[in-house]
Short mmCIF file of C-alpha atoms and ligand atoms in Angstrom, two decimals:
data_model
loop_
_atom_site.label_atom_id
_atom_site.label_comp_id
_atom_site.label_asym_id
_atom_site.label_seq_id
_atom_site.Cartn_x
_atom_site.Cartn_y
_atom_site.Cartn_z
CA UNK K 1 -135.51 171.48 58.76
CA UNK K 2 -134.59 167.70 58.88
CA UNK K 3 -134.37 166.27 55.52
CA UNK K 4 -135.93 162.53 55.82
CA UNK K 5 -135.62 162.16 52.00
CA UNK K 6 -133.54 164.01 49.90
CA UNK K 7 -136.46 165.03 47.29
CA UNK K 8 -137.68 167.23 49.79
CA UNK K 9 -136.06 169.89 48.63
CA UNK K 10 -135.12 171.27 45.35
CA UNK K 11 -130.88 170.83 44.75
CA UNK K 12 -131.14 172.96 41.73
CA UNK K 13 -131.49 175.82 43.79
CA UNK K 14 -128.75 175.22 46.27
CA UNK K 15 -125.26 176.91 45.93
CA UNK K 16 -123.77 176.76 49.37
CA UNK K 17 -123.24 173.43 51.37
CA UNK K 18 -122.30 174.13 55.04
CA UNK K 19 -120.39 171.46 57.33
CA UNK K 20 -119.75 170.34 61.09
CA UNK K 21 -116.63 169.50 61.54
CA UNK K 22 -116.50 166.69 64.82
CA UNK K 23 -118.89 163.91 64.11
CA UNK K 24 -119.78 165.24 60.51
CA UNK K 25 -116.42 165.20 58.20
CA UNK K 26 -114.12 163.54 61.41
CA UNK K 27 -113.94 162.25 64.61
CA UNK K 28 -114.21 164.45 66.95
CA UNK K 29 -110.40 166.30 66.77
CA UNK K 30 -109.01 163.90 64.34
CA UNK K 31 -107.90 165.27 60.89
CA UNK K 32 -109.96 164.59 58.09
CA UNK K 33 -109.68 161.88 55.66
CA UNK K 34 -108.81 160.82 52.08
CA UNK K 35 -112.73 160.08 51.53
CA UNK K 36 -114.14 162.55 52.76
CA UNK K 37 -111.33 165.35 51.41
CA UNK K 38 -112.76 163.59 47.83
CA UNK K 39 -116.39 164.56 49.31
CA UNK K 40 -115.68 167.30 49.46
CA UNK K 41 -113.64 167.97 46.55
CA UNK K 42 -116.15 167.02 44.29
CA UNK K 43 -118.86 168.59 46.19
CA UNK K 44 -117.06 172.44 45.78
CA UNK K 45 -117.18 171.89 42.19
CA UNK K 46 -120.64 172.89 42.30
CA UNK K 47 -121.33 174.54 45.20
CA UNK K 48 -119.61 176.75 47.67
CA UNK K 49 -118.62 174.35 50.44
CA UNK K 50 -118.18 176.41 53.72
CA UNK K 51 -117.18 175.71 57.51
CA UNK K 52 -119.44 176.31 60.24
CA UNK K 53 -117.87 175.27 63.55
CA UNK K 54 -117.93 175.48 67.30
CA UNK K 55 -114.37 175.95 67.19
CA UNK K 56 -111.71 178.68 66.69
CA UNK K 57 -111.08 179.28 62.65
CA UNK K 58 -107.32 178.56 62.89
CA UNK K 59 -107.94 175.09 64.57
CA UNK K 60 -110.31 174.21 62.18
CA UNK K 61 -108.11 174.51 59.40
CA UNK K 62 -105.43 173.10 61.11
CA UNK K 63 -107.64 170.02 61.79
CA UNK K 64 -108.92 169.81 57.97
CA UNK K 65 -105.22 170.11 56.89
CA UNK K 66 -105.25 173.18 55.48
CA UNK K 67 -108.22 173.10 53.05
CA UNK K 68 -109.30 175.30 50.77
CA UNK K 69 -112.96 176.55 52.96
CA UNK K 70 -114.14 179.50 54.28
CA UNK K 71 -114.75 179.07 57.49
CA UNK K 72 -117.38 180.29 60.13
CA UNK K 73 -115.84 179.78 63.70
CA UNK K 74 -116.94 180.34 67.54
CA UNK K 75 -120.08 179.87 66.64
CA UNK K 76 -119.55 182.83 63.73
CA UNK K 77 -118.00 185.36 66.60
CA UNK K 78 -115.02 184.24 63.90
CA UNK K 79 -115.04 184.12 60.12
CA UNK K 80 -111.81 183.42 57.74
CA UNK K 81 -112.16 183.11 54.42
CA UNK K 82 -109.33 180.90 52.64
CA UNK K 83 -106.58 183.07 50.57
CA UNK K 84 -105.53 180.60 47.53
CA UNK K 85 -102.33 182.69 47.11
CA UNK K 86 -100.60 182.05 50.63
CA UNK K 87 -102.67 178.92 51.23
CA UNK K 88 -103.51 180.08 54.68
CA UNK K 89 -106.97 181.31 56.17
CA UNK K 90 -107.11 185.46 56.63
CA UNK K 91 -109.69 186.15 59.89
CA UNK K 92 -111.66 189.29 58.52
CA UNK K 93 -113.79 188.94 61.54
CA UNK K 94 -113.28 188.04 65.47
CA UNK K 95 -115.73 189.34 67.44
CA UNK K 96 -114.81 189.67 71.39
CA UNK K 97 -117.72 189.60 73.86
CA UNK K 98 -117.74 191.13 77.31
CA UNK K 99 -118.43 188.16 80.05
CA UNK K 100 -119.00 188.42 83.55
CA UNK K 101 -116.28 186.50 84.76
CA UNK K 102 -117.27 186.89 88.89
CA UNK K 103 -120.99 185.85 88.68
CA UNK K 104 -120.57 183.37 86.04
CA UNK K 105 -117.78 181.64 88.29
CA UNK K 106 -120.29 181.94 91.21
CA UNK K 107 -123.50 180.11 89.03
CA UNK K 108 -121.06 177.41 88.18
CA UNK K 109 -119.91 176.98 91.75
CA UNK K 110 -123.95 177.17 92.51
CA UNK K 111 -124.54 174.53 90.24
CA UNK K 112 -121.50 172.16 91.30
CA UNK K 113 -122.87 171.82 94.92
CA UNK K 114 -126.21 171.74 93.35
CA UNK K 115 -125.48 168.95 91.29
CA UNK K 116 -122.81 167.48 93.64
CA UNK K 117 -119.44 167.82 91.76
CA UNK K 118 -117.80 169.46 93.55
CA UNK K 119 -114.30 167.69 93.25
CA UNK K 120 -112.58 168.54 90.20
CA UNK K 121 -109.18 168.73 88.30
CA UNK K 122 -107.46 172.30 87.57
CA UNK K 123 -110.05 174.74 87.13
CA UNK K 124 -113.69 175.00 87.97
CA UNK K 125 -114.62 177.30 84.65
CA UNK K 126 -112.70 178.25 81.81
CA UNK K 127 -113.33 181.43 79.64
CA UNK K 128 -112.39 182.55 76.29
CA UNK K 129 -110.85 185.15 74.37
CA UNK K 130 -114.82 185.39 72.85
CA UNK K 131 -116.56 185.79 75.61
CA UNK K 132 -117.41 182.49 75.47
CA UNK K 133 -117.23 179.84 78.55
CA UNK K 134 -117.06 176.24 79.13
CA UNK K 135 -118.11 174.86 82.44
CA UNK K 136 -116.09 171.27 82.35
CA UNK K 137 -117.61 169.21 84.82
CA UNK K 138 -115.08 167.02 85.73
CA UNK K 139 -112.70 170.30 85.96
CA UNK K 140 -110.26 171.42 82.79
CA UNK K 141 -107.37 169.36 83.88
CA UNK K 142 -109.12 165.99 84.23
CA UNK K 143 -107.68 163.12 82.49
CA UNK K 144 -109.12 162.52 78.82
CA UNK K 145 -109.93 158.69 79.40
CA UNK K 146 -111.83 160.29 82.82
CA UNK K 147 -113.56 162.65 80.65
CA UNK K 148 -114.55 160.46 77.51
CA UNK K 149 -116.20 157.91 79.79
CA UNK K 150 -117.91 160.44 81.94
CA UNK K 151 -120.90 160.79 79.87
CA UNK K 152 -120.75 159.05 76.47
CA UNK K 153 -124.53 159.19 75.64
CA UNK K 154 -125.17 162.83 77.63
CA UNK K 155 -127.40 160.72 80.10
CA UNK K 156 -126.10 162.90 83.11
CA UNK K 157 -126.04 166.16 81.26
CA UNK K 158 -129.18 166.28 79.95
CA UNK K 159 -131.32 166.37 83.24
CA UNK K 160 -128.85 169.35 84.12
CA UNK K 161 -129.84 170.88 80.91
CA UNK K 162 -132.31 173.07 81.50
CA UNK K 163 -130.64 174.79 84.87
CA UNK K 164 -127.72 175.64 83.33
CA UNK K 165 -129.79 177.55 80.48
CA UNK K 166 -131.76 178.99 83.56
CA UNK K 167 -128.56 180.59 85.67
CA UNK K 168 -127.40 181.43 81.94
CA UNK K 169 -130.58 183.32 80.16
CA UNK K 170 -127.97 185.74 78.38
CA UNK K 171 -126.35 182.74 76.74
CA UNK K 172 -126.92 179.89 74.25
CA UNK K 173 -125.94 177.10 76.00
CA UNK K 174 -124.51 173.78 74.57
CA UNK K 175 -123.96 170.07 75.82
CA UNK K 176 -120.27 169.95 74.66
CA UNK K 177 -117.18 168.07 73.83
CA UNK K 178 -117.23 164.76 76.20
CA UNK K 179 -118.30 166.20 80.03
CA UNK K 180 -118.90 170.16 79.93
CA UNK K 181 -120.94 172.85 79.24
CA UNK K 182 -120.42 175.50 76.69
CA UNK K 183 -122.14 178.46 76.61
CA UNK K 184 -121.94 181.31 73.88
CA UNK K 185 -123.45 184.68 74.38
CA UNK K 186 -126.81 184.80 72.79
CA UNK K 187 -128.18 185.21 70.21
CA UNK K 188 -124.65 183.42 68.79
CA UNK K 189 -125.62 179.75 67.47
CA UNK K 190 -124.77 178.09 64.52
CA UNK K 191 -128.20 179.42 62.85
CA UNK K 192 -127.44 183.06 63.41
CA UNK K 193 -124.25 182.53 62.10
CA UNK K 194 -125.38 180.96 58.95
CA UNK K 195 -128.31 183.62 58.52
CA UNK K 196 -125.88 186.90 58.83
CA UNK K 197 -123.91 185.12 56.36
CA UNK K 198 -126.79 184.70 54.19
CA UNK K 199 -127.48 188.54 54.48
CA UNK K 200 -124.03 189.60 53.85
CA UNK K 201 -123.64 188.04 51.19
CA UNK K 202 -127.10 187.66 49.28
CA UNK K 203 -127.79 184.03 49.72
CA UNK K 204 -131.87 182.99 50.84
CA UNK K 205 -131.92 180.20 52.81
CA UNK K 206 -133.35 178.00 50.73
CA UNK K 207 -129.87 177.80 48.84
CA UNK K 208 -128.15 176.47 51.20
CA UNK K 209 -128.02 172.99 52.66
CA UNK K 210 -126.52 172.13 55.97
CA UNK K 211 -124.82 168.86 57.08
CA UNK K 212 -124.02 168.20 60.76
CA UNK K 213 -124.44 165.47 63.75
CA UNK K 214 -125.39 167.22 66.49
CA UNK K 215 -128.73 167.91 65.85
CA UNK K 216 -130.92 166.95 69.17
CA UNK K 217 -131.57 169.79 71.63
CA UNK K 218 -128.50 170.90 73.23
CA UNK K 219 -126.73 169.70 70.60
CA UNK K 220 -124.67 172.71 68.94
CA UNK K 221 -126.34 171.63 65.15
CA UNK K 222 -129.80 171.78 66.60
CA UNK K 223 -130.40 175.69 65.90
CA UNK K 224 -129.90 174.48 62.67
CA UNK K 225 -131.76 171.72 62.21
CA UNK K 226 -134.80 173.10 63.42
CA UNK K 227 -134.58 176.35 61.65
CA UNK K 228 -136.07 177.24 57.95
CA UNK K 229 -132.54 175.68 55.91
CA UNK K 230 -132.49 172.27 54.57
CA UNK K 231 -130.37 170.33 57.16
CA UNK K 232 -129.05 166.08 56.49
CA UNK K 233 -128.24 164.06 59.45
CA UNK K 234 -125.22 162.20 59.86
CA UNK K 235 -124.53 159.75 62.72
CA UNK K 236 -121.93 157.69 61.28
CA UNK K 237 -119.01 160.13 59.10
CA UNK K 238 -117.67 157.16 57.62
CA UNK K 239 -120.76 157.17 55.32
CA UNK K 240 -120.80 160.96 54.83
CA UNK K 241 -120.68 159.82 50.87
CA UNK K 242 -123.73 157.56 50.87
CA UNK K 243 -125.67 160.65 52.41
CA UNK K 244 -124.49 163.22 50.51
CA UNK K 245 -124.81 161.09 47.08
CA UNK K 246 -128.18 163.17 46.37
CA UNK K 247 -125.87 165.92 45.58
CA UNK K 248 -123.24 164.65 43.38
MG1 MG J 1 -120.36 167.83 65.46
#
């Protein structure tokens, strides 16, 4: 649920704040900075602040410079919660997925000629440790300028939306990163993830507030945002502060 005005909901109730990383607290894989560590600094003083990411725990830690979160990861396949006496993040869950590696590489072959790209760099698919894949349209070895410019505003991807989701019913799929596809295996989204954290550990959903950028269908925020928990909008992380203000 898209807060348009932060009196929509009632902040005495809330006790957990959940975060995006890319686009939300940084740039996408840049390490966080001075303001918004003090966002978030003062922010924990009165709620739990927590992690939800599309990302592998250990990276996002790594990218927030090792702060003090617990953090929901691959889509909550992962979740580390942060140890104060090492200073480090201990995973007490990783959850590994079968995948179908043959007839997954086959759709995404399908869907190359379909859509005509088929010339690539490196490999045509990559899978992960999860379960999860990434179909990278532009191929996994393509040069990062190639792939930034690719498809900036998702122009090309979206048409291609729906087909993917079609060859891939078993799996959420995502527009990611800069030029690829990333599919999780459903029902794994960043709502799911949030709610079995809610049941494991006795929160409703009305105490807790999410804050995230990618919030428009295929966007890997948008399970979120159109779910039951209160969910801000951020388009610019430089003002990250000026949005969250309500709260402090
Ligand atoms: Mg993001």
């Amino acid at each position: 649920m898209i807060l348009t005005y932060p009196s929509q909901i009632d902040t005495s109730k809330l006790k957990v704040i959940a975060f995006d990383l890319d686009g939300t607290l940084t740039q996408h894989r840049t390490p966080l900075d001075d303001a918004n560590r003090a966002v978030l600094d003062k922010l924990s003083k009165k709620y739990r602040i927590l992690m939800v990411g599309a990302g592998m725990c250990a990276r996002i830690f790594n990218q927030m410079g090792g702060y003090p979160v617990d953090i929901l990861g691959n889509y909550g396949l992962q979740y580390a919660k942060y140890n104060p006496e090492t200073k480090t993040i201990d995973v007490i869950r990783d959850t590994v997925l079968p995948c179908d590696r043959e007839s997954s590489a086959e759709k995404v072959e399908a869907m190359r000629r379909e859509f005509g790209l088929t010339e690539y760099a490196g490999e045509s698919i990559e899978f992960h440790a999860s379960g999860a894949i990434t179909f990278p349209l532009l191929g996994k070895s393509a040069k990062i300028e190639d792939k930034l410019a690719f498809d900036p505003d998702r122009a090309k991807r979206r048409p291609m939306y729906p087909r993917v989701k079609e060859l891939f019913p078993e799996y959420t799929v995502f527009i990611g990163g800069s030029s690829s596809f990333d599919m999780v295996p459903a029902p794994n989204d960043k709502f799911y993830a949030l709610s079995k954290l809610c049941a494991e550990e006795g929160y409703s959903h009305d105490e807790v507030l999410y804050v995230g950028d990618d919030y428009l269908e295929g966007g890997n925020d948008h399970a979120v945002a159109v779910s039951d928990i209160a969910f801000v909008t951020i388009d610019d992380y430089t003002k990250l502060s000026e949005r969250l203000a309500f709260l402090l």
